[in-house]
């Protein structure tokens, strides 16, 4: 495949996001629902940016400020256009007329509710425009059950029209090459074609798909590119959202394994769109990676761990049943065991917190050992405070470190201590009641109570 030389062919991408998405039964617009920790809209914006779009126009509906805000967050350079009324896909593209009129070589049209299209596919549409000199390149797929989709009308190999399901003649109902909806238009003929589209169809809508028939009628060429149906899955309800999630998770797991990650039970590991696992990371079953996780080589994430916004150095062992929250930064060879939670904390090389602990808003020096049940008391109900632990410190079991507090390097904190004052380096700090012993008390107690 010849790749498009993006700098030479300038590309405008128009992303249609004006749909209401009623079938989601949701208080939030459809395209703001997430797949692998990122909105559908942001997935599409990322893919078209990766396909070399120089300009992005996002078409939203009236009152869809939240959609516009997410578009701006995900692609700050995007221009927002409002489609006053949902009169059809061609009408929606024309909402971005001001951008189209600036003159681009390639115009890509993407749907924000079709979130699994890969950058390669968008690039493939652009390549087809460049190679065939077509005015329109449509994206198709073969469906076992084509009902509902627009169909490609072919004469030999040539694409001459796309007909919406509701406009098909009885003899055309069996056609199974379907229109995925997205397409690429040659910039020079895009506006004249779009503006010629009318509403003489079953739904009285302005169909983008009519660009193909119009191009053919004007002696311009139309071409088609086909992909697997799952890549162009459109999301209209929660069930399709879950199907899309499954497809995406399968892709992410596969990419991780091909990059040298061992997944003991791939189907039970949930990735985010940006999960970064280095070669020779091993992930046991039932692990959840929320957004923003990086794990360096040789580390093992043991079963039932939940990680989010965390960075894990080389050779670490996390879990089973560990929780790393945003801002957890672990240097090499750190061990985090069962029921240990780490948040906004920097753990130096070789730190061990193997059982039942909370480390939040803290720095823990290299080689320190955090005993079972140790807690950083970081919050007084109003504000958060820091705990600073030096290198090679031993925090005894069931200690409470009441922040703000500093523990000097090499210090020992006696089991069960409530530490409210700074501890100097290499000291032993004990902050608990001395043990009292009453010899014979138990036998006397029993004698008193025996009948
Ligand atoms: C469209 C295609 C159909 C294709 C199908 C694939 C047209 C006319 N038909 O049909 O050939 O098989 O997708 O899923 O293009 N939108 C707006 N404003 C509008 C109308 C739509 O922004 O006025 C947006 C929607 O939010 C959606 C996208 O455009 O993201 C597609 O619209 P939709 O109504 O779903 O088109 P389909 O009937 O599915
Ligand atoms: Mg649709």
CSV table of C-alpha atoms and ligand atoms in Angstrom, one decimal:
chain,number,residue,atom,x,y,z
A,1,UNK,CA,0.0,0.0,0.0
A,2,UNK,CA,1.3,3.4,-0.9
A,3,UNK,CA,1.0,5.7,2.2
A,4,UNK,CA,-0.4,9.1,1.8
A,5,UNK,CA,2.1,11.8,2.1
A,6,UNK,CA,0.1,13.8,4.6
A,7,UNK,CA,2.0,17.1,4.4
A,8,UNK,CA,1.4,17.3,0.7
A,9,UNK,CA,-2.2,16.3,0.6
A,10,UNK,CA,-4.0,18.5,3.2
A,11,UNK,CA,-6.8,16.8,5.0
A,12,UNK,CA,-9.9,18.0,6.7
A,13,UNK,CA,-11.7,15.5,8.9
A,14,UNK,CA,-15.4,16.2,9.7
A,15,UNK,CA,-16.6,14.2,12.7
A,16,UNK,CA,-20.4,13.8,13.0
A,17,UNK,CA,-21.5,13.8,16.6
A,18,UNK,CA,-24.9,15.5,16.4
A,19,UNK,CA,-27.0,12.4,17.1
A,20,UNK,CA,-29.0,12.2,20.4
A,21,UNK,CA,-28.5,8.5,21.1
A,22,UNK,CA,-31.9,8.0,22.7
A,23,UNK,CA,-31.4,4.2,22.8
A,24,UNK,CA,-28.6,4.5,25.3
A,25,UNK,CA,-31.2,5.5,27.9
A,26,UNK,CA,-28.7,7.9,29.4
A,27,UNK,CA,-28.4,11.3,30.9
A,28,UNK,CA,-25.3,11.9,28.9
A,29,UNK,CA,-24.8,12.1,25.2
A,30,UNK,CA,-24.1,8.9,23.4
A,31,UNK,CA,-20.6,9.8,22.1
A,32,UNK,CA,-19.4,10.6,25.7
A,33,UNK,CA,-19.8,7.0,26.8
A,34,UNK,CA,-16.5,5.4,27.2
A,35,UNK,CA,-14.6,2.4,25.8
A,36,UNK,CA,-11.4,1.3,27.5
A,37,UNK,CA,-11.4,4.5,29.7
A,38,UNK,CA,-11.8,7.0,26.9
A,39,UNK,CA,-15.0,8.5,25.3
A,40,UNK,CA,-16.1,7.2,21.9
A,41,UNK,CA,-15.6,10.8,20.5
A,42,UNK,CA,-12.0,10.9,21.8
A,43,UNK,CA,-11.3,7.5,20.2
A,44,UNK,CA,-12.4,8.8,16.8
A,45,UNK,CA,-10.5,12.1,17.2
A,46,UNK,CA,-7.3,10.1,18.1
A,47,UNK,CA,-7.7,7.9,15.0
A,48,UNK,CA,-8.2,10.7,12.5
A,49,UNK,CA,-5.3,12.7,14.0
A,50,UNK,CA,-3.2,9.6,13.6
A,51,UNK,CA,-4.4,9.3,10.0
A,52,UNK,CA,-2.8,12.8,9.4
A,53,UNK,CA,-5.8,15.1,9.5
A,54,UNK,CA,-4.5,18.7,9.4
A,55,UNK,CA,-7.9,20.1,10.5
A,56,UNK,CA,-10.7,18.7,12.5
A,57,UNK,CA,-14.3,19.9,12.4
A,58,UNK,CA,-16.7,18.4,15.0
A,59,UNK,CA,-20.4,18.7,14.2
A,60,UNK,CA,-22.6,18.7,17.4
A,61,UNK,CA,-26.3,19.2,17.9
A,62,UNK,CA,-28.0,22.1,19.5
A,63,UNK,CA,-27.4,22.2,23.2
A,64,UNK,CA,-24.6,19.6,23.1
A,65,UNK,CA,-22.1,21.8,25.1
A,66,UNK,CA,-20.7,18.7,26.8
A,67,UNK,CA,-19.9,17.1,23.5
A,68,UNK,CA,-18.2,20.3,22.3
A,69,UNK,CA,-16.2,20.5,25.5
A,70,UNK,CA,-15.0,16.9,25.2
A,71,UNK,CA,-14.0,17.5,21.6
A,72,UNK,CA,-12.0,20.5,22.7
A,73,UNK,CA,-10.4,18.5,25.6
A,74,UNK,CA,-9.4,15.6,23.3
A,75,UNK,CA,-8.4,17.7,20.3
A,76,UNK,CA,-7.9,21.4,21.4
A,77,UNK,CA,-7.3,22.5,17.8
A,78,UNK,CA,-10.7,21.1,16.7
A,79,UNK,CA,-13.4,23.5,15.4
A,80,UNK,CA,-16.9,23.0,16.6
A,81,UNK,CA,-19.9,23.4,14.3
A,82,UNK,CA,-23.5,23.2,15.4
A,83,UNK,CA,-26.1,21.4,13.2
A,84,UNK,CA,-29.3,23.3,13.9
A,85,UNK,CA,-31.6,20.4,13.0
A,86,UNK,CA,-30.7,16.7,12.4
A,87,UNK,CA,-31.8,16.6,8.7
A,88,UNK,CA,-29.4,13.9,7.6
A,89,UNK,CA,-25.7,13.0,7.3
A,90,UNK,CA,-25.0,15.3,4.3
A,91,UNK,CA,-26.7,18.2,6.0
A,92,UNK,CA,-24.5,17.5,9.1
A,93,UNK,CA,-21.3,17.6,7.0
A,94,UNK,CA,-22.5,20.9,5.5
A,95,UNK,CA,-22.7,22.4,9.0
A,96,UNK,CA,-18.9,22.5,8.6
A,97,UNK,CA,-19.2,24.3,5.3
A,98,UNK,CA,-16.9,27.1,6.4
A,99,UNK,CA,-14.1,24.6,6.9
A,100,UNK,CA,-14.8,22.8,3.7
A,101,UNK,CA,-14.7,26.1,1.8
A,102,UNK,CA,-11.1,26.7,2.8
A,103,UNK,CA,-10.1,24.1,0.4
A,104,UNK,CA,-8.5,20.8,1.3
A,105,UNK,CA,-7.2,17.9,-0.8
A,106,UNK,CA,-8.9,15.2,1.3
A,107,UNK,CA,-12.1,15.4,3.3
A,108,UNK,CA,-12.7,12.5,5.7
A,109,UNK,CA,-16.1,12.0,7.2
A,110,UNK,CA,-16.1,10.1,10.4
A,111,UNK,CA,-19.0,9.1,12.8
A,112,UNK,CA,-18.4,9.7,16.5
A,113,UNK,CA,-20.5,6.7,17.3
A,114,UNK,CA,-18.4,4.4,15.2
A,115,UNK,CA,-15.4,4.3,17.5
A,116,UNK,CA,-13.3,1.3,16.4
A,117,UNK,CA,-12.1,2.5,13.0
A,118,UNK,CA,-8.3,2.3,13.0
A,119,UNK,CA,-6.0,5.0,11.7
A,120,UNK,CA,-4.8,2.6,9.0
A,121,UNK,CA,-8.4,2.5,7.6
A,122,UNK,CA,-8.8,6.2,7.5
A,123,UNK,CA,-5.4,6.4,5.9
A,124,UNK,CA,-6.5,3.7,3.4
A,125,UNK,CA,-9.5,5.9,2.4
A,126,UNK,CA,-7.1,8.8,1.7
A,127,UNK,CA,-4.7,6.6,-0.2
A,128,UNK,CA,-7.6,5.4,-2.4
A,129,UNK,CA,-8.5,9.0,-3.1
A,130,UNK,CA,-5.0,9.8,-4.2
A,131,UNK,CA,-4.4,6.6,-6.2
A,132,UNK,CA,-7.7,6.4,-8.0
A,133,UNK,CA,-8.5,10.1,-8.5
A,134,UNK,CA,-12.0,9.3,-7.3
A,135,UNK,CA,-14.3,12.1,-6.1
A,136,UNK,CA,-15.7,9.8,-3.4
A,137,UNK,CA,-14.3,6.7,-1.6
A,138,UNK,CA,-16.8,4.8,0.5
A,139,UNK,CA,-16.0,2.3,3.2
A,140,UNK,CA,-17.8,-1.0,3.0
A,141,UNK,CA,-18.1,-4.3,4.7
A,142,UNK,CA,-19.9,-7.6,4.1
A,143,UNK,CA,-22.7,-8.4,6.5
A,144,UNK,CA,-24.4,-11.7,7.1
A,145,UNK,CA,-27.5,-9.6,8.2
A,146,UNK,CA,-27.4,-6.4,6.1
A,147,UNK,CA,-30.9,-5.1,7.2
A,148,UNK,CA,-30.8,-1.5,8.2
A,149,UNK,CA,-27.6,-0.6,6.4
A,150,UNK,CA,-27.1,1.3,3.1
A,151,UNK,CA,-26.0,-1.1,0.3
A,152,UNK,CA,-23.3,-0.6,-2.3
A,153,UNK,CA,-24.8,-0.7,-5.8
A,154,UNK,CA,-22.0,-2.1,-8.0
A,155,UNK,CA,-21.8,-2.3,-11.8
A,156,UNK,CA,-19.1,-4.9,-12.2
A,157,UNK,CA,-16.4,-3.6,-9.8
A,158,UNK,CA,-17.5,0.0,-10.1
A,159,UNK,CA,-19.4,1.6,-7.2
A,160,UNK,CA,-22.2,3.6,-8.8
A,161,UNK,CA,-24.5,4.4,-5.9
A,162,UNK,CA,-25.3,3.7,-2.2
A,163,UNK,CA,-28.9,3.0,-1.5
A,164,UNK,CA,-30.3,3.2,2.0
A,165,UNK,CA,-32.2,0.2,3.2
A,166,UNK,CA,-35.5,1.9,3.2
A,167,UNK,CA,-35.0,2.9,-0.4
A,168,UNK,CA,-34.0,-0.5,-1.8
A,169,UNK,CA,-36.0,-2.2,-4.5
A,170,UNK,CA,-37.2,-5.7,-3.6
A,171,UNK,CA,-34.6,-7.2,-5.9
A,172,UNK,CA,-31.8,-5.3,-4.1
A,173,UNK,CA,-32.7,-6.5,-0.5
A,174,UNK,CA,-30.3,-9.5,-0.8
A,175,UNK,CA,-27.3,-7.3,-1.5
A,176,UNK,CA,-24.9,-7.7,1.4
A,177,UNK,CA,-22.0,-5.3,0.7
A,178,UNK,CA,-22.9,-2.6,3.2
A,179,UNK,CA,-22.0,1.0,3.7
A,180,UNK,CA,-20.1,1.6,6.9
A,181,UNK,CA,-21.1,5.3,6.6
A,182,UNK,CA,-17.7,6.9,6.7
A,183,UNK,CA,-16.1,8.2,3.5
A,184,UNK,CA,-13.5,10.3,2.0
A,185,UNK,CA,-14.2,13.0,-0.5
A,186,UNK,CA,-11.9,14.8,-2.9
A,187,UNK,CA,-11.7,18.4,-1.6
A,188,UNK,CA,-12.2,20.0,-5.0
A,189,UNK,CA,-15.6,18.3,-5.7
A,190,UNK,CA,-16.8,17.9,-2.1
A,191,UNK,CA,-18.8,21.1,-1.7
A,192,UNK,CA,-20.5,21.0,-5.1
A,193,UNK,CA,-21.5,17.4,-4.6
A,194,UNK,CA,-22.8,17.9,-1.0
A,195,UNK,CA,-24.7,21.0,-2.0
A,196,UNK,CA,-26.4,19.1,-4.8
A,197,UNK,CA,-27.8,16.4,-2.5
A,198,UNK,CA,-31.6,16.6,-2.0
A,199,UNK,CA,-34.2,14.8,0.1
A,200,UNK,CA,-36.0,12.7,-2.5
A,201,UNK,CA,-35.9,9.5,-0.5
A,202,UNK,CA,-38.0,7.4,1.9
A,203,UNK,CA,-36.8,9.3,5.0
A,204,UNK,CA,-36.8,12.8,3.4
A,205,UNK,CA,-33.3,13.3,4.7
A,206,UNK,CA,-30.1,14.7,3.1
A,207,UNK,CA,-28.1,11.5,2.6
A,208,UNK,CA,-24.3,11.7,2.5
A,209,UNK,CA,-24.4,8.5,0.6
A,210,UNK,CA,-26.0,10.3,-2.4
A,211,UNK,CA,-22.6,11.8,-3.0
A,212,UNK,CA,-21.7,8.5,-4.7
A,213,UNK,CA,-24.6,8.4,-7.2
A,214,UNK,CA,-24.2,12.1,-7.9
A,215,UNK,CA,-20.5,11.7,-8.6
A,216,UNK,CA,-21.3,8.8,-11.0
A,217,UNK,CA,-23.9,10.9,-12.8
A,218,UNK,CA,-21.4,13.7,-13.3
A,219,UNK,CA,-18.8,11.4,-14.8
A,220,UNK,CA,-16.7,11.5,-11.6
A,221,UNK,CA,-15.3,8.3,-10.1
A,222,UNK,CA,-16.4,6.6,-6.9
A,223,UNK,CA,-14.3,3.9,-5.3
A,224,UNK,CA,-14.7,1.6,-2.3
A,225,UNK,CA,-12.5,0.2,0.4
A,226,UNK,CA,-13.7,-2.7,2.5
A,227,UNK,CA,-13.0,-3.7,6.1
A,228,UNK,CA,-14.1,-6.4,8.5
A,229,UNK,CA,-17.6,-5.6,9.9
A,230,UNK,CA,-16.4,-5.4,13.6
A,231,UNK,CA,-14.2,-2.5,12.8
A,232,UNK,CA,-17.1,-0.3,11.7
A,233,UNK,CA,-19.5,-1.4,14.5
A,234,UNK,CA,-21.8,1.5,15.3
A,235,UNK,CA,-22.9,2.0,18.9
A,236,UNK,CA,-26.5,2.8,19.5
A,237,UNK,CA,-27.3,1.0,22.7
A,238,UNK,CA,-25.6,-0.4,25.8
A,239,UNK,CA,-25.4,-3.9,24.3
A,240,UNK,CA,-23.5,-2.5,21.2
A,241,UNK,CA,-21.3,-0.5,23.6
A,242,UNK,CA,-20.4,-3.7,25.4
A,243,UNK,CA,-19.7,-5.5,22.1
A,244,UNK,CA,-17.4,-2.6,21.0
A,245,UNK,CA,-15.7,-2.8,24.4
A,246,UNK,CA,-15.0,-6.5,23.8
A,247,UNK,CA,-13.6,-5.9,20.3
A,248,UNK,CA,-11.3,-3.1,21.7
A,249,UNK,CA,-10.2,-5.2,24.7
A,250,UNK,CA,-9.3,-8.1,22.4
A,251,UNK,CA,-7.2,-5.7,20.3
A,252,UNK,CA,-5.5,-4.2,23.4
A,253,UNK,CA,-4.7,-7.6,24.8
A,254,UNK,CA,-3.3,-8.9,21.5
A,255,UNK,CA,-1.1,-5.8,21.1
A,256,UNK,CA,0.2,-6.3,24.7
A,257,UNK,CA,1.0,-10.0,24.0
A,258,UNK,CA,2.7,-9.2,20.7
A,259,UNK,CA,4.8,-6.7,22.5
A,260,UNK,CA,6.1,-9.3,24.9
A,261,UNK,CA,3.6,-9.3,27.8
A,262,UNK,CA,2.5,-12.6,29.3
A,263,UNK,CA,-1.3,-12.6,30.1
A,264,UNK,CA,-2.1,-15.8,31.9
A,265,UNK,CA,-5.8,-15.4,31.2
A,266,UNK,CA,-6.1,-12.7,28.6
A,267,UNK,CA,-9.9,-12.5,28.7
A,268,UNK,CA,-10.0,-11.6,32.3
A,269,UNK,CA,-7.6,-8.6,32.1
A,270,UNK,CA,-9.1,-5.2,31.4
A,271,UNK,CA,-7.0,-2.6,29.7
A,272,UNK,CA,-7.4,1.1,29.2
A,273,UNK,CA,-6.6,2.7,25.8
A,274,UNK,CA,-3.3,4.0,27.1
A,275,UNK,CA,-2.1,1.1,29.3
A,276,UNK,CA,1.7,0.7,28.7
A,277,UNK,CA,3.1,-2.7,29.7
A,278,UNK,CA,6.8,-3.3,28.8
A,279,UNK,CA,8.2,-6.6,27.5
A,280,UNK,CA,8.4,-9.3,30.1
A,281,UNK,CA,5.6,-8.0,32.3
A,282,UNK,CA,3.4,-10.9,33.5
A,283,UNK,CA,-0.2,-10.3,34.4
A,284,UNK,CA,-2.2,-12.8,36.3
A,285,UNK,CA,-6.0,-13.3,35.9
A,286,UNK,CA,-8.6,-10.7,36.9
A,287,UNK,CA,-6.6,-7.5,36.7
A,288,UNK,CA,-8.0,-4.1,35.9
A,289,UNK,CA,-5.9,-1.3,34.4
A,290,UNK,CA,-7.7,2.1,34.6
A,291,UNK,CA,-6.3,5.0,32.5
A,292,UNK,CA,-2.7,6.2,32.9
A,293,UNK,CA,-0.8,3.0,34.0
A,294,UNK,CA,2.7,2.2,33.0
A,295,UNK,CA,4.5,-0.9,34.1
A,296,UNK,CA,8.2,-1.5,33.4
A,297,UNK,CA,9.8,-4.8,32.3
A,298,UNK,CA,10.0,-7.8,34.5
A,299,UNK,CA,7.2,-6.8,36.8
A,300,UNK,CA,4.4,-9.1,37.8
A,301,UNK,CA,0.9,-7.9,38.4
A,302,UNK,CA,-0.8,-10.6,40.5
A,303,UNK,CA,-4.4,-11.7,40.4
A,304,UNK,CA,-7.3,-9.3,41.4
A,305,UNK,CA,-5.3,-6.1,41.4
A,306,UNK,CA,-6.7,-2.7,40.4
A,307,UNK,CA,-4.3,-0.1,39.0
A,308,UNK,CA,-5.1,3.4,37.8
A,309,UNK,CA,-2.8,6.4,37.1
A,310,UNK,CA,0.2,4.5,38.5
A,311,UNK,CA,3.7,4.0,37.4
A,312,UNK,CA,5.4,0.7,38.3
A,313,UNK,CA,9.2,0.3,37.9
A,314,UNK,CA,11.2,-2.8,36.8
A,315,UNK,CA,11.0,-6.0,38.7
A,316,UNK,CA,8.1,-5.1,41.0
A,317,UNK,CA,5.5,-7.5,42.3
A,318,UNK,CA,2.0,-6.1,42.7
A,319,UNK,CA,-0.8,-8.0,44.4
A,320,UNK,CA,-2.6,-10.2,44.6
A,321,UNK,CA,-5.5,-7.9,45.6
A,322,UNK,CA,-3.5,-4.7,45.5
A,323,UNK,CA,-4.8,-1.3,44.6
A,324,UNK,CA,-2.6,1.4,43.0
A,325,UNK,CA,-4.4,4.7,42.7
A,326,UNK,CA,-3.4,7.9,40.7
A,327,UNK,CA,0.0,9.2,41.6
A,328,UNK,CA,1.4,5.9,42.8
A,329,UNK,CA,5.0,5.9,41.6
A,330,UNK,CA,7.0,2.8,42.3
A,331,UNK,CA,10.7,2.5,41.6
A,332,UNK,CA,12.3,-0.8,40.8
A,333,UNK,CA,11.8,-4.0,42.9
A,334,UNK,CA,9.0,-2.7,45.0
A,335,UNK,CA,6.6,-5.4,46.5
A,336,UNK,CA,3.0,-4.4,47.2
A,337,UNK,CA,1.0,-7.3,48.6
A,338,UNK,CA,-2.6,-8.1,49.4
A,339,UNK,CA,-5.0,-5.4,50.5
A,340,UNK,CA,-2.4,-2.6,50.2
A,341,UNK,CA,-3.6,0.7,48.8
A,342,UNK,CA,-1.2,3.3,47.5
A,343,UNK,CA,-2.2,6.8,46.4
A,344,UNK,CA,-0.1,9.9,45.4
A,345,UNK,CA,3.0,8.3,46.9
A,346,UNK,CA,6.5,7.8,45.7
A,347,UNK,CA,8.0,4.4,46.8
A,348,UNK,CA,11.8,4.1,46.4
A,349,UNK,CA,13.6,1.0,45.1
A,350,UNK,CA,13.0,-2.2,47.1
A,351,UNK,CA,10.2,-0.9,49.4
A,352,UNK,CA,8.0,-3.6,50.7
A,353,UNK,CA,4.4,-3.2,51.9
A,354,UNK,CA,3.2,-6.8,51.8
A,355,UNK,CA,0.0,-6.8,53.7
A,356,UNK,CA,-3.0,-4.6,54.6
A,357,UNK,CA,-1.6,-1.0,54.5
A,358,UNK,CA,-2.6,2.4,53.2
A,359,UNK,CA,0.1,4.7,51.9
A,360,UNK,CA,-1.3,8.0,50.7
A,361,UNK,CA,0.4,11.4,50.1
A,362,UNK,CA,3.7,10.0,51.0
A,363,UNK,CA,7.3,9.4,50.0
A,364,UNK,CA,8.9,6.2,51.2
A,365,UNK,CA,12.7,5.9,50.9
A,366,UNK,CA,14.4,3.0,49.3
A,367,UNK,CA,14.5,-0.4,51.1
A,368,UNK,CA,11.9,0.7,53.7
A,369,UNK,CA,9.5,-1.9,55.1
A,370,UNK,CA,5.9,-1.1,55.8
A,371,UNK,CA,4.4,-3.5,58.2
A,372,UNK,CA,1.0,-5.1,58.1
A,373,UNK,CA,-1.8,-2.7,59.0
A,374,UNK,CA,0.4,0.5,58.8
A,375,UNK,CA,-1.6,3.5,57.8
A,376,UNK,CA,-0.6,7.0,56.7
A,377,UNK,CA,-3.3,9.3,58.3
A,378,UNK,CA,-3.2,11.9,55.6
A,379,UNK,CA,-6.6,13.6,56.0
A,380,UNK,CA,-8.2,15.5,58.8
A,381,UNK,CA,-11.6,15.9,57.1
A,382,UNK,CA,-10.6,19.1,55.4
A,383,UNK,CA,-7.0,19.0,54.0
A,384,UNK,CA,-4.4,16.4,53.0
A,385,UNK,CA,-1.0,16.2,54.6
A,386,UNK,CA,2.3,14.5,53.7
A,387,UNK,CA,4.2,11.6,55.3
A,388,UNK,CA,7.9,11.5,54.6
A,389,UNK,CA,9.7,8.3,55.4
A,390,UNK,CA,13.5,8.1,54.8
A,391,UNK,CA,15.5,5.2,53.5
A,392,UNK,CA,15.7,1.8,55.2
A,393,UNK,CA,13.0,2.6,57.7
A,394,UNK,CA,11.1,-0.2,59.5
A,395,UNK,CA,7.5,0.7,60.2
A,396,UNK,CA,6.1,-1.8,62.7
A,397,UNK,CA,2.8,-3.6,62.3
A,398,UNK,CA,-0.4,-1.5,63.0
A,399,UNK,CA,1.4,1.8,63.1
A,400,UNK,CA,-0.5,5.1,62.4
A,401,UNK,CA,1.7,7.8,60.9
A,402,UNK,CA,-0.3,11.0,61.6
A,403,UNK,CA,0.6,13.5,58.8
A,404,UNK,CA,2.3,15.8,58.5
A,405,UNK,CA,5.2,13.8,59.8
A,406,UNK,CA,8.7,12.8,58.9
A,407,UNK,CA,10.6,9.6,59.8
A,408,UNK,CA,14.3,9.8,59.5
A,409,UNK,CA,16.4,7.2,57.6
A,410,UNK,CA,17.1,3.9,59.4
A,411,UNK,CA,14.5,4.6,62.1
A,412,UNK,CA,12.3,1.9,63.7
A,413,UNK,CA,8.7,2.5,64.5
A,414,UNK,CA,7.5,0.1,67.2
A,415,UNK,CA,4.5,-2.1,66.5
A,416,UNK,CA,1.1,-0.4,67.2
A,417,UNK,CA,2.6,3.1,67.5
A,418,UNK,CA,0.6,6.3,66.8
A,419,UNK,CA,3.3,8.6,65.5
A,420,UNK,CA,2.4,12.3,65.7
A,421,UNK,CA,5.8,13.8,66.0
A,422,UNK,CA,8.9,13.6,63.7
A,423,UNK,CA,11.3,10.7,64.3
A,424,UNK,CA,15.0,11.2,64.0
A,425,UNK,CA,17.3,9.0,61.9
A,426,UNK,CA,18.2,5.6,63.4
A,427,UNK,CA,16.0,6.1,66.4
A,428,UNK,CA,13.4,3.7,67.8
A,429,UNK,CA,10.0,5.4,68.3
A,430,UNK,CA,7.4,3.8,70.5
A,431,UNK,CA,4.1,5.5,71.0
A,432,UNK,CA,1.9,3.1,72.8
A,433,UNK,CA,1.0,2.0,76.3
A,434,UNK,CA,3.5,-0.2,78.2
A,435,UNK,CA,2.2,-3.7,78.9
A,436,UNK,CA,0.8,-4.4,82.3
A,437,UNK,CA,0.9,-7.9,83.8
A,438,UNK,CA,-1.2,-9.1,86.7
A,439,UNK,CA,0.0,-12.6,87.8
A,440,UNK,CA,-2.8,-15.0,88.7
A,441,UNK,CA,-5.5,-12.6,87.7
A,442,UNK,CA,-7.1,-15.0,85.2
A,443,UNK,CA,-7.5,-17.9,87.7
A,444,UNK,CA,-8.9,-15.6,90.3
A,445,UNK,CA,-11.4,-14.3,87.8
A,446,UNK,CA,-12.5,-17.8,86.8
A,447,UNK,CA,-12.9,-18.8,90.5
A,448,UNK,CA,-15.0,-15.8,91.2
A,449,UNK,CA,-17.4,-16.6,88.4
A,450,UNK,CA,-17.6,-20.3,88.8
A,451,UNK,CA,-20.9,-21.5,90.4
B,1,LIG,C1,-25.7,5.7,7.9
B,1,LIG,C2,-25.5,5.6,6.4
B,1,LIG,C3,-25.8,4.1,6.0
B,1,LIG,C4,-24.8,3.2,6.7
B,1,LIG,C5,-24.9,3.5,8.2
B,1,LIG,C6,-23.8,2.7,8.9
B,1,LIG,C7,-26.4,7.7,5.5
B,1,LIG,C8,-27.5,8.4,4.8
B,1,LIG,N1,-26.5,6.4,5.7
B,1,LIG,O1,-27.0,5.4,8.2
B,1,LIG,O2,-25.6,4.0,4.6
B,1,LIG,O3,-25.1,1.9,6.3
B,1,LIG,O4,-24.8,4.8,8.5
B,1,LIG,O5,-24.0,2.7,10.3
B,1,LIG,O6,-25.3,8.3,5.7
B,1,LIG,N2,-25.7,12.5,12.2
B,1,LIG,C9,-25.7,13.8,12.4
B,1,LIG,N3,-26.7,14.6,12.0
B,1,LIG,C10,-27.7,14.1,11.2
B,1,LIG,C11,-27.8,12.7,11.0
B,1,LIG,C12,-26.8,11.9,11.5
B,1,LIG,O7,-24.7,14.3,13.1
B,1,LIG,O8,-28.6,14.9,10.8
B,1,LIG,C13,-24.7,11.6,12.7
B,1,LIG,C14,-25.2,10.6,13.7
B,1,LIG,O9,-25.1,11.1,15.0
B,1,LIG,C15,-24.3,9.4,13.5
B,1,LIG,C16,-23.9,9.5,12.0
B,1,LIG,O10,-24.2,10.8,11.6
B,1,LIG,O11,-23.1,9.5,14.2
B,1,LIG,C17,-24.8,8.5,11.2
B,1,LIG,O12,-26.1,8.8,11.3
B,1,LIG,P1,-27.2,7.7,11.4
B,1,LIG,O13,-28.5,8.3,11.6
B,1,LIG,O14,-26.8,6.7,12.5
B,1,LIG,O15,-27.2,7.0,10.0
B,1,LIG,P2,-27.7,5.6,9.6
B,1,LIG,O16,-29.2,5.7,9.4
B,1,LIG,O17,-27.2,4.6,10.6
B,2,LIG,MG1,-26.4,4.6,12.6
